[in-house]
């Protein structure tokens, strides 16, 4: 479907096979594409614009293919760590990262065993502006987490993503 560039961040959720959930969000920036790409693909900048990210142990430059880092964050009320791997990096248009999620609480860690996430940033020309399409696909193998996700986590994650993209827009357009 064509991109609706008239709205700010928009969310679309799709359920895929094997329990994968995909959330696609879009935001348009009045910033050149290379600048948007460099900022969003630098893992250590995530603490500046993603509300749940508390720390990133990783590169202070745009991610390169096969580069790894760890993010500590709070998502939908849960503290977790994600071990990231940059899988596809094509500046200034595409960056795809894969992560292994682990809930931080000792009693909940077993629930997240095998949980994975794929985060894809795709940048598109929007006239003089840059449109970011952020796609996050994730899987919870544990049926309890899948149920919690369906009941309330998806909505919270959507709100958090909209806040993050709003923060990102403010930061990038103020530079």
JSON list of C-alpha atoms in Angstrom, two decimals:
[
{"chain": "A", "resi": 1, "resn": "UNK", "atom": "CA", "xyz": [0.00, 0.00, 0.00]},
{"chain": "A", "resi": 2, "resn": "UNK", "atom": "CA", "xyz": [1.18, 3.57, -0.63]},
{"chain": "A", "resi": 3, "resn": "UNK", "atom": "CA", "xyz": [2.69, 5.48, 2.27]},
{"chain": "A", "resi": 4, "resn": "UNK", "atom": "CA", "xyz": [0.46, 8.06, 3.93]},
{"chain": "A", "resi": 5, "resn": "UNK", "atom": "CA", "xyz": [2.96, 10.84, 4.45]},
{"chain": "A", "resi": 6, "resn": "UNK", "atom": "CA", "xyz": [0.32, 13.34, 5.61]},
{"chain": "A", "resi": 7, "resn": "UNK", "atom": "CA", "xyz": [0.05, 11.88, 9.11]},
{"chain": "A", "resi": 8, "resn": "UNK", "atom": "CA", "xyz": [2.68, 11.80, 11.81]},
{"chain": "A", "resi": 9, "resn": "UNK", "atom": "CA", "xyz": [3.53, 8.39, 13.24]},
{"chain": "A", "resi": 10, "resn": "UNK", "atom": "CA", "xyz": [1.06, 5.74, 12.16]},
{"chain": "A", "resi": 11, "resn": "UNK", "atom": "CA", "xyz": [0.99, 2.15, 13.40]},
{"chain": "A", "resi": 12, "resn": "UNK", "atom": "CA", "xyz": [-0.05, -0.99, 11.60]},
{"chain": "A", "resi": 13, "resn": "UNK", "atom": "CA", "xyz": [-0.02, -4.38, 13.32]},
{"chain": "A", "resi": 14, "resn": "UNK", "atom": "CA", "xyz": [-0.03, -7.67, 11.43]},
{"chain": "A", "resi": 15, "resn": "UNK", "atom": "CA", "xyz": [0.01, -11.18, 12.77]},
{"chain": "A", "resi": 16, "resn": "UNK", "atom": "CA", "xyz": [2.33, -13.46, 10.81]},
{"chain": "A", "resi": 17, "resn": "UNK", "atom": "CA", "xyz": [2.84, -17.19, 10.93]},
{"chain": "A", "resi": 18, "resn": "UNK", "atom": "CA", "xyz": [4.51, -18.84, 13.92]},
{"chain": "A", "resi": 19, "resn": "UNK", "atom": "CA", "xyz": [3.23, -16.20, 16.31]},
{"chain": "A", "resi": 20, "resn": "UNK", "atom": "CA", "xyz": [5.28, -13.34, 14.85]},
{"chain": "A", "resi": 21, "resn": "UNK", "atom": "CA", "xyz": [3.75, -9.91, 15.45]},
{"chain": "A", "resi": 22, "resn": "UNK", "atom": "CA", "xyz": [4.77, -7.05, 13.17]},
{"chain": "A", "resi": 23, "resn": "UNK", "atom": "CA", "xyz": [4.31, -3.38, 13.99]},
{"chain": "A", "resi": 24, "resn": "UNK", "atom": "CA", "xyz": [5.05, -0.82, 11.28]},
{"chain": "A", "resi": 25, "resn": "UNK", "atom": "CA", "xyz": [5.30, 2.86, 12.17]},
{"chain": "A", "resi": 26, "resn": "UNK", "atom": "CA", "xyz": [6.08, 5.83, 9.97]},
{"chain": "A", "resi": 27, "resn": "UNK", "atom": "CA", "xyz": [7.34, 9.34, 10.58]},
{"chain": "A", "resi": 28, "resn": "UNK", "atom": "CA", "xyz": [8.43, 12.09, 8.20]},
{"chain": "A", "resi": 29, "resn": "UNK", "atom": "CA", "xyz": [11.36, 14.38, 8.98]},
{"chain": "A", "resi": 30, "resn": "UNK", "atom": "CA", "xyz": [12.46, 17.68, 7.49]},
{"chain": "A", "resi": 31, "resn": "UNK", "atom": "CA", "xyz": [16.01, 16.38, 7.64]},
{"chain": "A", "resi": 32, "resn": "UNK", "atom": "CA", "xyz": [18.29, 14.95, 4.90]},
{"chain": "A", "resi": 33, "resn": "UNK", "atom": "CA", "xyz": [18.20, 11.16, 4.63]},
{"chain": "A", "resi": 34, "resn": "UNK", "atom": "CA", "xyz": [21.92, 10.57, 5.45]},
{"chain": "A", "resi": 35, "resn": "UNK", "atom": "CA", "xyz": [21.54, 12.53, 8.70]},
{"chain": "A", "resi": 36, "resn": "UNK", "atom": "CA", "xyz": [18.44, 10.58, 9.77]},
{"chain": "A", "resi": 37, "resn": "UNK", "atom": "CA", "xyz": [20.13, 7.27, 8.89]},
{"chain": "A", "resi": 38, "resn": "UNK", "atom": "CA", "xyz": [23.36, 8.06, 10.77]},
{"chain": "A", "resi": 39, "resn": "UNK", "atom": "CA", "xyz": [21.49, 9.07, 13.92]},
{"chain": "A", "resi": 40, "resn": "UNK", "atom": "CA", "xyz": [18.96, 6.24, 14.15]},
{"chain": "A", "resi": 41, "resn": "UNK", "atom": "CA", "xyz": [21.49, 3.51, 13.32]},
{"chain": "A", "resi": 42, "resn": "UNK", "atom": "CA", "xyz": [23.94, 4.66, 16.00]},
{"chain": "A", "resi": 43, "resn": "UNK", "atom": "CA", "xyz": [22.91, 2.42, 18.92]},
{"chain": "A", "resi": 44, "resn": "UNK", "atom": "CA", "xyz": [24.23, 4.71, 21.65]},
{"chain": "A", "resi": 45, "resn": "UNK", "atom": "CA", "xyz": [21.86, 7.51, 20.53]},
{"chain": "A", "resi": 46, "resn": "UNK", "atom": "CA", "xyz": [18.83, 5.32, 21.31]},
{"chain": "A", "resi": 47, "resn": "UNK", "atom": "CA", "xyz": [18.92, 6.48, 24.96]},
{"chain": "A", "resi": 48, "resn": "UNK", "atom": "CA", "xyz": [18.32, 10.03, 23.71]},
{"chain": "A", "resi": 49, "resn": "UNK", "atom": "CA", "xyz": [15.07, 9.33, 21.87]},
{"chain": "A", "resi": 50, "resn": "UNK", "atom": "CA", "xyz": [13.61, 5.93, 22.83]},
{"chain": "A", "resi": 51, "resn": "UNK", "atom": "CA", "xyz": [11.89, 6.46, 26.20]},
{"chain": "A", "resi": 52, "resn": "UNK", "atom": "CA", "xyz": [12.40, 2.90, 27.47]},
{"chain": "A", "resi": 53, "resn": "UNK", "atom": "CA", "xyz": [16.11, 2.57, 26.64]},
{"chain": "A", "resi": 54, "resn": "UNK", "atom": "CA", "xyz": [18.21, 3.06, 29.76]},
{"chain": "A", "resi": 55, "resn": "UNK", "atom": "CA", "xyz": [21.61, 2.05, 28.34]},
{"chain": "A", "resi": 56, "resn": "UNK", "atom": "CA", "xyz": [23.35, 0.69, 25.28]},
{"chain": "A", "resi": 57, "resn": "UNK", "atom": "CA", "xyz": [26.71, -1.05, 25.40]},
{"chain": "A", "resi": 58, "resn": "UNK", "atom": "CA", "xyz": [27.83, -0.79, 21.81]},
{"chain": "A", "resi": 59, "resn": "UNK", "atom": "CA", "xyz": [29.05, 1.33, 18.93]},
{"chain": "A", "resi": 60, "resn": "UNK", "atom": "CA", "xyz": [29.04, 5.11, 19.01]},
{"chain": "A", "resi": 61, "resn": "UNK", "atom": "CA", "xyz": [28.79, 5.18, 15.22]},
{"chain": "A", "resi": 62, "resn": "UNK", "atom": "CA", "xyz": [26.25, 3.92, 12.68]},
{"chain": "A", "resi": 63, "resn": "UNK", "atom": "CA", "xyz": [25.97, 0.14, 12.96]},
{"chain": "A", "resi": 64, "resn": "UNK", "atom": "CA", "xyz": [27.90, -1.98, 10.50]},
{"chain": "A", "resi": 65, "resn": "UNK", "atom": "CA", "xyz": [26.88, -5.42, 9.26]},
{"chain": "A", "resi": 66, "resn": "UNK", "atom": "CA", "xyz": [27.68, -8.19, 11.77]},
{"chain": "A", "resi": 67, "resn": "UNK", "atom": "CA", "xyz": [28.32, -5.67, 14.55]},
{"chain": "A", "resi": 68, "resn": "UNK", "atom": "CA", "xyz": [26.86, -6.57, 17.97]},
{"chain": "A", "resi": 69, "resn": "UNK", "atom": "CA", "xyz": [25.68, -4.59, 20.99]},
{"chain": "A", "resi": 70, "resn": "UNK", "atom": "CA", "xyz": [23.44, -4.89, 24.03]},
{"chain": "A", "resi": 71, "resn": "UNK", "atom": "CA", "xyz": [20.51, -2.68, 24.97]},
{"chain": "A", "resi": 72, "resn": "UNK", "atom": "CA", "xyz": [18.87, -2.47, 28.43]},
{"chain": "A", "resi": 73, "resn": "UNK", "atom": "CA", "xyz": [15.33, -1.16, 28.28]},
{"chain": "A", "resi": 74, "resn": "UNK", "atom": "CA", "xyz": [11.87, -1.15, 29.75]},
{"chain": "A", "resi": 75, "resn": "UNK", "atom": "CA", "xyz": [9.14, -2.06, 27.26]},
{"chain": "A", "resi": 76, "resn": "UNK", "atom": "CA", "xyz": [5.45, -2.36, 28.10]},
{"chain": "A", "resi": 77, "resn": "UNK", "atom": "CA", "xyz": [6.29, -2.43, 31.80]},
{"chain": "A", "resi": 78, "resn": "UNK", "atom": "CA", "xyz": [8.97, -5.15, 31.56]},
{"chain": "A", "resi": 79, "resn": "UNK", "atom": "CA", "xyz": [12.71, -4.66, 32.09]},
{"chain": "A", "resi": 80, "resn": "UNK", "atom": "CA", "xyz": [14.68, -6.56, 29.48]},
{"chain": "A", "resi": 81, "resn": "UNK", "atom": "CA", "xyz": [17.98, -6.89, 27.70]},
{"chain": "A", "resi": 82, "resn": "UNK", "atom": "CA", "xyz": [18.32, -7.31, 23.97]},
{"chain": "A", "resi": 83, "resn": "UNK", "atom": "CA", "xyz": [21.45, -8.65, 22.32]},
{"chain": "A", "resi": 84, "resn": "UNK", "atom": "CA", "xyz": [21.46, -7.06, 18.87]},
{"chain": "A", "resi": 85, "resn": "UNK", "atom": "CA", "xyz": [23.20, -8.03, 15.62]},
{"chain": "A", "resi": 86, "resn": "UNK", "atom": "CA", "xyz": [23.20, -5.78, 12.55]},
{"chain": "A", "resi": 87, "resn": "UNK", "atom": "CA", "xyz": [22.18, -8.08, 9.68]},
{"chain": "A", "resi": 88, "resn": "UNK", "atom": "CA", "xyz": [21.72, -5.74, 6.69]},
{"chain": "A", "resi": 89, "resn": "UNK", "atom": "CA", "xyz": [23.10, -2.22, 6.47]},
{"chain": "A", "resi": 90, "resn": "UNK", "atom": "CA", "xyz": [22.72, -0.23, 3.24]},
{"chain": "A", "resi": 91, "resn": "UNK", "atom": "CA", "xyz": [23.34, 3.46, 4.01]},
{"chain": "A", "resi": 92, "resn": "UNK", "atom": "CA", "xyz": [21.46, 5.73, 3.82]},
{"chain": "A", "resi": 93, "resn": "UNK", "atom": "CA", "xyz": [18.31, 3.67, 3.18]},
{"chain": "A", "resi": 94, "resn": "UNK", "atom": "CA", "xyz": [18.11, 0.35, 5.06]},
{"chain": "A", "resi": 95, "resn": "UNK", "atom": "CA", "xyz": [19.25, -1.11, 8.36]},
{"chain": "A", "resi": 96, "resn": "UNK", "atom": "CA", "xyz": [17.95, -4.45, 9.65]},
{"chain": "A", "resi": 97, "resn": "UNK", "atom": "CA", "xyz": [18.88, -5.69, 13.11]},
{"chain": "A", "resi": 98, "resn": "UNK", "atom": "CA", "xyz": [18.04, -8.97, 14.85]},
{"chain": "A", "resi": 99, "resn": "UNK", "atom": "CA", "xyz": [17.86, -9.36, 18.59]},
{"chain": "A", "resi": 100, "resn": "UNK", "atom": "CA", "xyz": [17.46, -11.95, 21.31]},
{"chain": "A", "resi": 101, "resn": "UNK", "atom": "CA", "xyz": [15.20, -10.65, 24.09]},
{"chain": "A", "resi": 102, "resn": "UNK", "atom": "CA", "xyz": [15.54, -11.64, 27.74]},
{"chain": "A", "resi": 103, "resn": "UNK", "atom": "CA", "xyz": [13.39, -10.38, 30.59]},
{"chain": "A", "resi": 104, "resn": "UNK", "atom": "CA", "xyz": [15.64, -9.08, 33.37]},
{"chain": "A", "resi": 105, "resn": "UNK", "atom": "CA", "xyz": [13.70, -10.29, 36.42]},
{"chain": "A", "resi": 106, "resn": "UNK", "atom": "CA", "xyz": [15.11, -13.66, 37.57]},
{"chain": "A", "resi": 107, "resn": "UNK", "atom": "CA", "xyz": [11.67, -15.17, 38.08]},
{"chain": "A", "resi": 108, "resn": "UNK", "atom": "CA", "xyz": [10.50, -14.03, 34.63]},
{"chain": "A", "resi": 109, "resn": "UNK", "atom": "CA", "xyz": [13.64, -14.81, 32.64]},
{"chain": "A", "resi": 110, "resn": "UNK", "atom": "CA", "xyz": [12.41, -18.30, 31.78]},
{"chain": "A", "resi": 111, "resn": "UNK", "atom": "CA", "xyz": [9.26, -16.80, 30.19]},
{"chain": "A", "resi": 112, "resn": "UNK", "atom": "CA", "xyz": [11.32, -15.00, 27.58]},
{"chain": "A", "resi": 113, "resn": "UNK", "atom": "CA", "xyz": [13.48, -17.96, 26.57]},
{"chain": "A", "resi": 114, "resn": "UNK", "atom": "CA", "xyz": [13.66, -17.97, 22.76]},
{"chain": "A", "resi": 115, "resn": "UNK", "atom": "CA", "xyz": [12.02, -14.54, 22.33]},
{"chain": "A", "resi": 116, "resn": "UNK", "atom": "CA", "xyz": [13.34, -12.73, 19.26]},
{"chain": "A", "resi": 117, "resn": "UNK", "atom": "CA", "xyz": [12.93, -9.36, 17.59]},
{"chain": "A", "resi": 118, "resn": "UNK", "atom": "CA", "xyz": [13.76, -7.98, 14.15]},
{"chain": "A", "resi": 119, "resn": "UNK", "atom": "CA", "xyz": [13.96, -4.21, 13.77]},
{"chain": "A", "resi": 120, "resn": "UNK", "atom": "CA", "xyz": [14.10, -2.70, 10.28]},
{"chain": "A", "resi": 121, "resn": "UNK", "atom": "CA", "xyz": [14.59, 0.96, 9.43]},
{"chain": "A", "resi": 122, "resn": "UNK", "atom": "CA", "xyz": [13.81, 1.88, 5.85]},
{"chain": "A", "resi": 123, "resn": "UNK", "atom": "CA", "xyz": [14.22, 5.47, 4.70]},
{"chain": "A", "resi": 124, "resn": "UNK", "atom": "CA", "xyz": [12.30, 6.80, 1.72]},
{"chain": "A", "resi": 125, "resn": "UNK", "atom": "CA", "xyz": [12.38, 10.08, -0.20]},
{"chain": "A", "resi": 126, "resn": "UNK", "atom": "CA", "xyz": [9.35, 12.23, 0.57]},
{"chain": "A", "resi": 127, "resn": "UNK", "atom": "CA", "xyz": [10.04, 15.24, -1.64]},
{"chain": "A", "resi": 128, "resn": "UNK", "atom": "CA", "xyz": [12.48, 17.40, 0.29]},
{"chain": "A", "resi": 129, "resn": "UNK", "atom": "CA", "xyz": [11.76, 15.37, 3.43]},
{"chain": "A", "resi": 130, "resn": "UNK", "atom": "CA", "xyz": [12.75, 11.89, 4.62]},
{"chain": "A", "resi": 131, "resn": "UNK", "atom": "CA", "xyz": [10.20, 9.25, 5.61]},
{"chain": "A", "resi": 132, "resn": "UNK", "atom": "CA", "xyz": [11.22, 6.59, 8.11]},
{"chain": "A", "resi": 133, "resn": "UNK", "atom": "CA", "xyz": [9.38, 3.30, 8.02]},
{"chain": "A", "resi": 134, "resn": "UNK", "atom": "CA", "xyz": [10.19, 1.44, 11.25]},
{"chain": "A", "resi": 135, "resn": "UNK", "atom": "CA", "xyz": [9.14, -2.21, 11.27]},
{"chain": "A", "resi": 136, "resn": "UNK", "atom": "CA", "xyz": [9.46, -4.31, 14.38]},
{"chain": "A", "resi": 137, "resn": "UNK", "atom": "CA", "xyz": [8.64, -8.02, 14.26]},
{"chain": "A", "resi": 138, "resn": "UNK", "atom": "CA", "xyz": [8.83, -10.08, 17.40]},
{"chain": "A", "resi": 139, "resn": "UNK", "atom": "CA", "xyz": [8.02, -13.53, 18.67]},
{"chain": "A", "resi": 140, "resn": "UNK", "atom": "CA", "xyz": [7.28, -14.84, 22.15]},
{"chain": "A", "resi": 141, "resn": "UNK", "atom": "CA", "xyz": [7.49, -18.66, 22.14]},
{"chain": "A", "resi": 142, "resn": "UNK", "atom": "CA", "xyz": [5.98, -18.80, 25.64]},
{"chain": "A", "resi": 143, "resn": "UNK", "atom": "CA", "xyz": [2.16, -18.96, 25.50]},
{"chain": "A", "resi": 144, "resn": "UNK", "atom": "CA", "xyz": [1.81, -16.76, 28.63]},
{"chain": "A", "resi": 145, "resn": "UNK", "atom": "CA", "xyz": [3.78, -13.94, 27.01]},
{"chain": "A", "resi": 146, "resn": "UNK", "atom": "CA", "xyz": [1.82, -14.36, 23.76]},
{"chain": "A", "resi": 147, "resn": "UNK", "atom": "CA", "xyz": [-1.42, -13.98, 25.71]},
{"chain": "A", "resi": 148, "resn": "UNK", "atom": "CA", "xyz": [-0.15, -10.92, 27.61]},
{"chain": "A", "resi": 149, "resn": "UNK", "atom": "CA", "xyz": [1.01, -9.45, 24.31]},
{"chain": "A", "resi": 150, "resn": "UNK", "atom": "CA", "xyz": [-2.38, -9.91, 22.72]},
{"chain": "A", "resi": 151, "resn": "UNK", "atom": "CA", "xyz": [-4.27, -8.54, 25.76]},
{"chain": "A", "resi": 152, "resn": "UNK", "atom": "CA", "xyz": [-2.25, -5.40, 26.53]},
{"chain": "A", "resi": 153, "resn": "UNK", "atom": "CA", "xyz": [1.42, -5.33, 25.49]},
{"chain": "A", "resi": 154, "resn": "UNK", "atom": "CA", "xyz": [0.78, -4.48, 21.82]},
{"chain": "A", "resi": 155, "resn": "UNK", "atom": "CA", "xyz": [-1.15, -1.32, 22.72]},
{"chain": "A", "resi": 156, "resn": "UNK", "atom": "CA", "xyz": [1.53, -0.19, 25.18]},
{"chain": "A", "resi": 157, "resn": "UNK", "atom": "CA", "xyz": [4.29, -0.92, 22.68]},
{"chain": "A", "resi": 158, "resn": "UNK", "atom": "CA", "xyz": [2.44, 1.14, 20.06]},
{"chain": "A", "resi": 159, "resn": "UNK", "atom": "CA", "xyz": [2.17, 4.12, 22.44]},
{"chain": "A", "resi": 160, "resn": "UNK", "atom": "CA", "xyz": [5.85, 3.83, 23.34]},
{"chain": "A", "resi": 161, "resn": "UNK", "atom": "CA", "xyz": [6.85, 3.70, 19.68]},
{"chain": "A", "resi": 162, "resn": "UNK", "atom": "CA", "xyz": [4.75, 6.77, 18.85]},
{"chain": "A", "resi": 163, "resn": "UNK", "atom": "CA", "xyz": [6.42, 8.65, 21.73]},
{"chain": "A", "resi": 164, "resn": "UNK", "atom": "CA", "xyz": [9.85, 7.53, 20.51]},
{"chain": "A", "resi": 165, "resn": "UNK", "atom": "CA", "xyz": [9.22, 8.71, 16.95]},
{"chain": "A", "resi": 166, "resn": "UNK", "atom": "CA", "xyz": [7.89, 12.03, 18.25]},
{"chain": "A", "resi": 167, "resn": "UNK", "atom": "CA", "xyz": [11.07, 12.44, 20.34]},
{"chain": "A", "resi": 168, "resn": "UNK", "atom": "CA", "xyz": [13.18, 11.49, 17.34]},
{"chain": "A", "resi": 169, "resn": "UNK", "atom": "CA", "xyz": [11.43, 14.07, 15.15]},
{"chain": "A", "resi": 170, "resn": "UNK", "atom": "CA", "xyz": [11.97, 16.84, 17.72]},
{"chain": "A", "resi": 171, "resn": "UNK", "atom": "CA", "xyz": [15.63, 15.99, 18.20]},
{"chain": "A", "resi": 172, "resn": "UNK", "atom": "CA", "xyz": [16.49, 15.63, 14.51]},
{"chain": "A", "resi": 173, "resn": "UNK", "atom": "CA", "xyz": [14.61, 18.70, 13.35]},
{"chain": "A", "resi": 174, "resn": "UNK", "atom": "CA", "xyz": [16.20, 20.85, 16.10]},
{"chain": "A", "resi": 175, "resn": "UNK", "atom": "CA", "xyz": [19.76, 19.97, 15.04]}
]
